[in-house]
mmCIF file of C-alpha atoms and ligand atoms in Angstrom:
data_model
loop_
_atom_site.group_PDB
_atom_site.id
_atom_site.type_symbol
_atom_site.label_atom_id
_atom_site.label_comp_id
_atom_site.label_asym_id
_atom_site.label_seq_id
_atom_site.Cartn_x
_atom_site.Cartn_y
_atom_site.Cartn_z
ATOM 1 C CA UNK A 1 0.000 0.000 0.000
ATOM 2 C CA UNK A 2 1.068 3.587 -0.559
ATOM 3 C CA UNK A 3 2.238 5.861 2.228
ATOM 4 C CA UNK A 4 1.832 9.632 2.528
ATOM 5 C CA UNK A 5 5.321 10.689 3.535
ATOM 6 C CA UNK A 6 5.231 14.464 3.117
ATOM 7 C CA UNK A 7 2.884 17.425 3.254
ATOM 8 C CA UNK A 8 3.772 20.903 2.069
ATOM 9 C CA UNK A 9 1.909 24.196 2.320
ATOM 10 C CA UNK A 10 3.421 26.784 0.012
ATOM 11 C CA UNK A 11 2.680 30.096 -1.726
ATOM 12 C CA UNK A 12 2.142 30.162 -5.487
ATOM 13 C CA UNK A 13 2.931 33.831 -6.237
ATOM 14 C CA UNK A 14 4.171 34.128 -9.854
ATOM 15 C CA UNK A 15 6.969 36.492 -8.739
ATOM 16 C CA UNK A 16 8.177 33.765 -6.388
ATOM 17 C CA UNK A 17 8.385 31.353 -9.327
ATOM 18 C CA UNK A 18 10.356 33.919 -11.324
ATOM 19 C CA UNK A 19 12.795 34.510 -8.450
ATOM 20 C CA UNK A 20 13.353 30.770 -7.905
ATOM 21 C CA UNK A 21 13.733 30.117 -11.635
ATOM 22 C CA UNK A 22 15.665 33.121 -12.859
ATOM 23 C CA UNK A 23 17.488 34.753 -9.948
ATOM 24 C CA UNK A 24 19.448 32.178 -7.983
ATOM 25 C CA UNK A 25 22.340 34.590 -7.438
ATOM 26 C CA UNK A 26 20.625 37.972 -7.281
ATOM 27 C CA UNK A 27 21.518 39.821 -4.048
ATOM 28 C CA UNK A 28 18.273 41.833 -4.263
ATOM 29 C CA UNK A 29 16.105 38.731 -4.010
ATOM 30 C CA UNK A 30 18.453 36.480 -2.015
ATOM 31 C CA UNK A 31 16.321 36.752 1.106
ATOM 32 C CA UNK A 32 13.352 35.237 -0.731
ATOM 33 C CA UNK A 33 15.472 32.657 -2.525
ATOM 34 C CA UNK A 34 17.069 31.581 0.737
ATOM 35 C CA UNK A 35 13.685 31.286 2.466
ATOM 36 C CA UNK A 36 12.354 28.803 -0.081
ATOM 37 C CA UNK A 37 15.464 27.012 -1.358
ATOM 38 C CA UNK A 38 15.816 24.569 1.623
ATOM 39 C CA UNK A 39 12.610 22.818 0.548
ATOM 40 C CA UNK A 40 14.428 21.480 -2.540
ATOM 41 C CA UNK A 41 16.776 19.122 -0.704
ATOM 42 C CA UNK A 42 13.963 18.251 1.727
ATOM 43 C CA UNK A 43 11.657 17.129 -1.070
ATOM 44 C CA UNK A 44 14.476 15.206 -2.765
ATOM 45 C CA UNK A 45 15.086 13.361 0.496
ATOM 46 C CA UNK A 46 11.419 12.295 0.518
ATOM 47 C CA UNK A 47 11.958 10.242 -2.679
ATOM 48 C CA UNK A 48 8.390 10.804 -3.839
ATOM 49 C CA UNK A 49 6.745 8.693 -6.540
ATOM 50 C CA UNK A 50 3.822 11.116 -7.000
ATOM 51 C CA UNK A 51 2.430 14.369 -5.629
ATOM 52 C CA UNK A 52 -1.143 15.535 -5.235
ATOM 53 C CA UNK A 53 -1.321 19.326 -5.663
ATOM 54 C CA UNK A 54 -4.333 21.165 -4.254
ATOM 55 C CA UNK A 55 -4.578 24.547 -5.943
ATOM 56 C CA UNK A 56 -7.009 27.107 -7.263
ATOM 57 C CA UNK A 57 -7.389 27.942 -10.911
ATOM 58 C CA UNK A 58 -7.117 31.694 -11.621
ATOM 59 C CA UNK A 59 -9.520 31.944 -14.597
ATOM 60 C CA UNK A 60 -7.044 30.065 -16.796
ATOM 61 C CA UNK A 61 -9.014 26.844 -17.257
ATOM 62 C CA UNK A 62 -12.280 27.644 -15.461
ATOM 63 C CA UNK A 63 -14.146 30.939 -15.358
ATOM 64 C CA UNK A 64 -16.982 32.440 -13.361
ATOM 65 C CA UNK A 65 -19.292 30.960 -15.984
ATOM 66 C CA UNK A 66 -18.290 27.428 -15.020
ATOM 67 C CA UNK A 67 -16.438 26.999 -11.758
ATOM 68 C CA UNK A 68 -16.472 23.662 -9.933
ATOM 69 C CA UNK A 69 -16.246 23.704 -6.145
ATOM 70 C CA UNK A 70 -13.852 20.744 -6.249
ATOM 71 C CA UNK A 71 -12.317 19.254 -9.418
ATOM 72 C CA UNK A 72 -9.636 16.660 -10.094
ATOM 73 C CA UNK A 73 -7.439 16.001 -13.099
ATOM 74 C CA UNK A 74 -7.507 12.471 -14.510
ATOM 75 C CA UNK A 75 -5.021 12.714 -17.350
ATOM 76 C CA UNK A 76 -1.512 11.558 -18.164
ATOM 77 C CA UNK A 77 -0.336 15.141 -18.638
ATOM 78 C CA UNK A 78 -1.476 18.721 -18.015
ATOM 79 C CA UNK A 79 -0.427 21.635 -20.195
ATOM 80 C CA UNK A 80 0.761 24.859 -18.541
ATOM 81 C CA UNK A 81 -2.079 27.328 -19.017
ATOM 82 C CA UNK A 82 -2.075 30.429 -21.150
ATOM 83 C CA UNK A 83 -2.281 33.126 -18.472
ATOM 84 C CA UNK A 84 -2.434 36.039 -20.869
ATOM 85 C CA UNK A 85 0.919 36.071 -22.676
ATOM 86 C CA UNK A 86 0.897 32.553 -24.075
ATOM 87 C CA UNK A 87 1.578 29.355 -22.183
ATOM 88 C CA UNK A 88 4.001 29.656 -19.271
ATOM 89 C CA UNK A 89 7.550 28.621 -20.157
ATOM 90 C CA UNK A 90 7.614 25.635 -17.815
ATOM 91 C CA UNK A 91 7.539 21.926 -18.633
ATOM 92 C CA UNK A 92 4.283 20.097 -19.284
ATOM 93 C CA UNK A 93 3.125 18.579 -16.001
ATOM 94 C CA UNK A 94 3.138 14.769 -16.066
ATOM 95 C CA UNK A 95 0.058 13.063 -14.629
ATOM 96 C CA UNK A 96 -0.727 9.671 -13.124
ATOM 97 C CA UNK A 97 -4.219 8.877 -14.412
ATOM 98 C CA UNK A 98 -4.303 5.559 -12.595
ATOM 99 C CA UNK A 99 -3.723 7.262 -9.252
ATOM 100 C CA UNK A 100 -6.285 9.960 -10.155
ATOM 101 C CA UNK A 101 -8.960 7.346 -10.868
ATOM 102 C CA UNK A 102 -8.205 5.551 -7.619
ATOM 103 C CA UNK A 103 -8.742 8.836 -5.743
ATOM 104 C CA UNK A 104 -11.946 9.492 -7.704
ATOM 105 C CA UNK A 105 -13.276 5.991 -6.987
ATOM 106 C CA UNK A 106 -12.581 6.417 -3.284
ATOM 107 C CA UNK A 107 -13.380 10.081 -2.594
ATOM 108 C CA UNK A 108 -16.671 10.443 -4.515
ATOM 109 C CA UNK A 109 -18.392 7.496 -2.760
ATOM 110 C CA UNK A 110 -17.227 8.957 0.565
ATOM 111 C CA UNK A 111 -19.203 12.151 -0.089
ATOM 112 C CA UNK A 112 -17.092 14.620 -2.116
ATOM 113 C CA UNK A 113 -18.513 15.049 -5.600
ATOM 114 C CA UNK A 114 -15.336 15.960 -7.480
ATOM 115 C CA UNK A 115 -15.702 17.162 -11.061
ATOM 116 C CA UNK A 116 -13.520 14.832 -13.154
ATOM 117 C CA UNK A 117 -11.366 16.567 -15.782
ATOM 118 C CA UNK A 118 -9.748 14.296 -18.352
ATOM 119 C CA UNK A 119 -8.302 17.398 -19.961
ATOM 120 C CA UNK A 120 -7.017 20.243 -17.784
ATOM 121 C CA UNK A 121 -4.608 23.136 -18.210
ATOM 122 C CA UNK A 122 -2.868 24.099 -14.979
ATOM 123 C CA UNK A 123 -1.820 27.633 -14.064
ATOM 124 C CA UNK A 124 0.661 29.153 -11.595
ATOM 125 C CA UNK A 125 -1.298 27.622 -8.699
ATOM 126 C CA UNK A 126 0.375 24.339 -9.734
ATOM 127 C CA UNK A 127 3.457 25.328 -11.706
ATOM 128 C CA UNK A 128 4.961 27.896 -9.309
ATOM 129 C CA UNK A 129 5.118 25.452 -6.354
ATOM 130 C CA UNK A 130 6.604 22.811 -8.694
ATOM 131 C CA UNK A 131 9.242 25.339 -9.773
ATOM 132 C CA UNK A 132 10.060 26.180 -6.167
ATOM 133 C CA UNK A 133 10.384 22.590 -4.952
ATOM 134 C CA UNK A 134 11.874 20.901 -8.025
ATOM 135 C CA UNK A 135 13.867 23.798 -9.411
ATOM 136 C CA UNK A 136 13.937 24.880 -13.032
ATOM 137 C CA UNK A 137 13.737 21.503 -14.744
ATOM 138 C CA UNK A 138 13.656 20.157 -18.277
ATOM 139 C CA UNK A 139 10.993 17.813 -16.985
ATOM 140 C CA UNK A 140 9.275 17.631 -13.616
ATOM 141 C CA UNK A 141 10.635 14.579 -11.771
ATOM 142 C CA UNK A 142 7.352 13.129 -10.464
ATOM 143 C CA UNK A 143 3.801 12.805 -11.758
ATOM 144 C CA UNK A 144 1.158 15.130 -10.354
ATOM 145 C CA UNK A 145 -2.533 14.743 -9.537
ATOM 146 C CA UNK A 146 -4.066 18.252 -9.554
ATOM 147 C CA UNK A 147 -7.101 18.973 -7.386
ATOM 148 C CA UNK A 148 -8.728 22.388 -7.902
ATOM 149 C CA UNK A 149 -10.730 24.196 -5.215
ATOM 150 C CA UNK A 150 -12.972 27.206 -5.794
ATOM 151 C CA UNK A 151 -11.671 29.965 -3.527
ATOM 152 C CA UNK A 152 -12.875 32.708 -5.856
ATOM 153 C CA UNK A 153 -16.644 32.766 -6.288
ATOM 154 C CA UNK A 154 -18.889 32.837 -3.217
ATOM 155 C CA UNK A 155 -19.976 30.608 -1.679
ATOM 156 C CA UNK A 156 -16.618 28.845 -1.431
ATOM 157 C CA UNK A 157 -16.206 25.592 0.520
ATOM 158 C CA UNK A 158 -15.541 26.093 4.229
ATOM 159 C CA UNK A 159 -12.196 25.493 5.904
ATOM 160 C CA UNK A 160 -13.701 22.479 7.680
ATOM 161 C CA UNK A 161 -15.035 21.072 4.403
ATOM 162 C CA UNK A 162 -11.576 21.473 2.844
ATOM 163 C CA UNK A 163 -9.949 19.673 5.779
ATOM 164 C CA UNK A 164 -12.545 16.884 5.512
ATOM 165 C CA UNK A 165 -11.813 16.516 1.804
ATOM 166 C CA UNK A 166 -8.201 16.059 2.840
ATOM 167 C CA UNK A 167 -9.193 13.295 5.266
ATOM 168 C CA UNK A 168 -11.006 11.488 2.431
ATOM 169 C CA UNK A 169 -8.017 12.070 0.155
ATOM 170 C CA UNK A 170 -5.691 10.610 2.794
ATOM 171 C CA UNK A 171 -7.860 7.499 3.116
ATOM 172 C CA UNK A 172 -7.791 7.119 -0.658
ATOM 173 C CA UNK A 173 -4.015 7.462 -0.912
ATOM 174 C CA UNK A 174 -3.317 5.011 1.913
ATOM 175 C CA UNK A 175 -5.461 2.385 0.185
ATOM 176 C CA UNK A 176 -3.630 2.719 -3.144
ATOM 177 C CA UNK A 177 -1.808 -0.383 -4.334
ATOM 178 C CA UNK A 178 -0.559 0.901 -7.702
ATOM 179 C CA UNK A 179 2.990 1.817 -8.650
ATOM 180 C CA UNK A 180 3.278 5.053 -6.614
ATOM 181 C CA UNK A 181 4.321 4.070 -3.093
ATOM 182 C CA UNK A 182 5.658 7.282 -1.552
ATOM 183 C CA UNK A 183 3.243 10.143 -2.021
ATOM 184 C CA UNK A 184 3.435 13.843 -1.147
ATOM 185 C CA UNK A 185 0.533 16.270 -0.799
ATOM 186 C CA UNK A 186 1.018 19.975 -1.566
ATOM 187 C CA UNK A 187 -1.509 22.702 -0.710
ATOM 188 C CA UNK A 188 -0.783 25.988 -2.492
ATOM 189 C CA UNK A 189 -1.738 29.660 -2.173
ATOM 190 C CA UNK A 190 -1.575 32.415 0.414
ATOM 191 C CA UNK A 191 -0.340 33.649 2.646
ATOM 192 C CA UNK A 192 -2.253 36.820 3.573
ATOM 193 C CA UNK A 193 -2.876 39.006 0.563
ATOM 194 C CA UNK A 194 -5.443 41.041 -1.266
ATOM 195 C CA UNK A 195 -4.776 41.983 -4.869
ATOM 196 C CA UNK A 196 -7.731 44.291 -5.498
ATOM 197 C CA UNK A 197 -10.233 46.661 -3.937
ATOM 198 C CA UNK A 198 -9.978 49.046 -1.021
ATOM 199 C CA UNK A 199 -7.766 46.697 1.017
ATOM 200 C CA UNK A 200 -5.321 45.881 -1.815
ATOM 201 C CA UNK A 201 -1.918 45.197 -0.250
ATOM 202 C CA UNK A 202 -3.436 43.852 2.984
ATOM 203 C CA UNK A 203 -0.933 41.670 4.871
ATOM 204 C CA UNK A 204 -1.487 40.191 8.352
ATOM 205 C CA UNK A 205 1.763 38.794 9.715
ATOM 206 C CA UNK A 206 0.288 37.916 13.102
ATOM 207 C CA UNK A 207 -2.400 35.757 11.503
ATOM 208 C CA UNK A 208 0.045 34.154 9.061
ATOM 209 C CA UNK A 209 2.398 33.126 11.864
ATOM 210 C CA UNK A 210 -0.553 31.750 13.835
ATOM 211 C CA UNK A 211 -1.557 29.763 10.741
ATOM 212 C CA UNK A 212 1.990 28.428 10.203
ATOM 213 C CA UNK A 213 2.204 27.092 13.749
ATOM 214 C CA UNK A 214 -1.407 25.923 14.176
ATOM 215 C CA UNK A 215 -1.424 23.879 10.998
ATOM 216 C CA UNK A 216 1.215 21.604 12.540
ATOM 217 C CA UNK A 217 -0.590 20.455 15.675
ATOM 218 C CA UNK A 218 -3.718 22.589 16.186
ATOM 219 C CA UNK A 219 -5.451 22.520 12.790
ATOM 220 C CA UNK A 220 -8.843 22.708 14.543
ATOM 221 C CA UNK A 221 -7.960 26.344 15.378
ATOM 222 C CA UNK A 222 -7.938 26.948 11.616
ATOM 223 C CA UNK A 223 -10.845 24.779 10.493
ATOM 224 C CA UNK A 224 -13.241 26.516 12.894
ATOM 225 C CA UNK A 225 -12.726 29.882 11.193
ATOM 226 C CA UNK A 226 -15.505 30.913 8.810
ATOM 227 C CA UNK A 227 -14.870 31.993 5.251
ATOM 228 C CA UNK A 228 -15.756 35.551 6.265
ATOM 229 C CA UNK A 229 -13.064 35.381 8.954
ATOM 230 C CA UNK A 230 -10.509 34.174 6.384
ATOM 231 C CA UNK A 231 -11.410 37.074 4.109
ATOM 232 C CA UNK A 232 -11.196 39.565 6.963
ATOM 233 C CA UNK A 233 -7.993 38.228 8.505
ATOM 234 C CA UNK A 234 -6.030 37.075 5.457
ATOM 235 C CA UNK A 235 -7.535 39.179 2.657
ATOM 236 C CA UNK A 236 -9.648 38.195 -0.349
ATOM 237 C CA UNK A 237 -6.848 36.143 -1.929
ATOM 238 C CA UNK A 238 -5.369 35.124 1.422
ATOM 239 C CA UNK A 239 -8.489 32.947 1.646
ATOM 240 C CA UNK A 240 -6.481 30.596 -0.604
ATOM 241 C CA UNK A 241 -4.998 29.282 2.651
ATOM 242 C CA UNK A 242 -7.912 26.859 3.041
ATOM 243 C CA UNK A 243 -6.166 24.705 0.430
ATOM 244 C CA UNK A 244 -3.335 24.084 2.886
ATOM 245 C CA UNK A 245 -6.002 22.496 5.100
ATOM 246 C CA UNK A 246 -6.842 19.906 2.420
ATOM 247 C CA UNK A 247 -3.171 18.911 2.583
ATOM 248 C CA UNK A 248 -3.198 18.846 6.390
ATOM 249 C CA UNK A 249 -6.366 16.711 6.485
ATOM 250 C CA UNK A 250 -4.650 14.026 4.400
ATOM 251 C CA UNK A 251 -1.822 13.619 6.926
ATOM 252 C CA UNK A 252 -1.759 11.878 10.289
ATOM 253 C CA UNK A 253 -2.738 13.701 13.462
ATOM 254 C CA UNK A 254 0.934 13.788 14.425
ATOM 255 C CA UNK A 255 3.380 15.441 12.027
ATOM 256 C CA UNK A 256 6.755 17.154 12.324
ATOM 257 C CA UNK A 257 7.417 20.576 10.822
ATOM 258 C CA UNK A 258 10.888 20.167 9.305
ATOM 259 C CA UNK A 259 10.946 23.592 7.644
ATOM 260 C CA UNK A 260 8.940 26.749 8.204
ATOM 261 C CA UNK A 261 9.603 29.840 6.113
ATOM 262 C CA UNK A 262 7.996 33.264 5.908
ATOM 263 C CA UNK A 263 8.802 36.462 4.075
ATOM 264 C CA UNK A 264 6.955 39.723 3.421
ATOM 265 C CA UNK A 265 6.441 40.903 0.843
ATOM 266 C CA UNK A 266 6.844 38.958 -2.381
ATOM 267 C CA UNK A 267 4.913 40.978 -4.922
ATOM 268 C CA UNK A 268 2.383 42.597 -2.527
ATOM 269 C CA UNK A 269 1.809 39.308 -0.749
ATOM 270 C CA UNK A 270 3.012 37.487 2.344
ATOM 271 C CA UNK A 271 4.832 34.341 1.228
ATOM 272 C CA UNK A 272 5.403 31.252 3.301
ATOM 273 C CA UNK A 273 5.873 27.544 3.474
ATOM 274 C CA UNK A 274 5.571 24.711 5.944
ATOM 275 C CA UNK A 275 7.162 21.328 5.175
ATOM 276 C CA UNK A 276 5.563 18.535 7.203
ATOM 277 C CA UNK A 277 7.074 15.095 7.668
ATOM 278 C CA UNK A 278 4.180 12.718 8.122
ATOM 279 C CA UNK A 279 4.160 10.247 11.005
ATOM 280 C CA UNK A 280 2.301 7.240 9.625
ATOM 281 C CA UNK A 281 -0.541 6.171 11.935
ATOM 282 C CA UNK A 282 0.429 3.254 14.194
HETATM 283 C C1 DHB B 301 -0.064 37.034 -6.598
HETATM 284 C C2 DHB B 301 -0.569 36.175 -5.616
HETATM 285 C C3 DHB B 301 -1.430 35.151 -5.975
HETATM 286 O O1 DHB B 301 -1.985 34.270 -5.094
HETATM 287 C C4 DHB B 301 -1.772 34.969 -7.293
HETATM 288 O O2 DHB B 301 -2.573 33.940 -7.601
HETATM 289 C C5 DHB B 301 -1.281 35.819 -8.273
HETATM 290 C C6 DHB B 301 -0.431 36.848 -7.919
HETATM 291 C C7 DHB B 301 0.855 38.135 -6.263
HETATM 292 O O3 DHB B 301 1.055 38.398 -5.081
HETATM 293 O O4 DHB B 301 1.431 38.755 -7.155
HETATM 294 FE FE1 FE B 302 -3.423 32.868 -6.136
#
């Protein structure tokens, strides 16, 4: 059976991807580079066979006209999306359709009606975290199962619902007997930020640091917050943080935070990561 060995919560800011891809030796951005670079050797040490990436689409594949609450890719590859200036210059994302279908066959009967996408373009919500953790690559080293969450159009799924989806995802992964044995789960987005409106530029360091520590061993402090509280505390786009809770729900109750990183600002956004080593249940 497969084992979930690693969980990672990480920002997906496009500027972060550009820094990690194009500016390894730039003194002006070294502080950001150095905050995120340690995750590369950590992820290599995990020797993953596959990663599940929980992300939100930013009107690249879906739009307000058709926006699933939860969707999953079930393809053998995912093209980088055209985000306005052509497709991003990153490798095509390899998939693992067999693992996707196992998750679908397990998670839907347990009460989460995922929309199944046999064709899916993935935007910076997926490709920036891959760039950060795997470096600028000719090819990404492991196959990816993308799971998209609506954090854009109200009503969005609650923090508790996202965590519960993660629990169902964890059950699915632990019952997988296919070729992928060591699996990682990555939740992307955040940290606090608001990109538009009267509160554009909103950053809440106190809340972000509370989130980074609570997600390790007090996730209930985060799942009890309402969506309105996420919007108020973390900003309209900071509400992306609920996707880290899908990741956390998939892991065991007991985890170890091997790396925590935080920097403000990247772009006009608080950027962070938490790298969790999973303790398999006894
Ligand atoms: C930025 C942050 C995001 O979450 C995003 O999806 C796009 C841009 C930013 O801070 O620039
Ligand atoms: Fe975003």
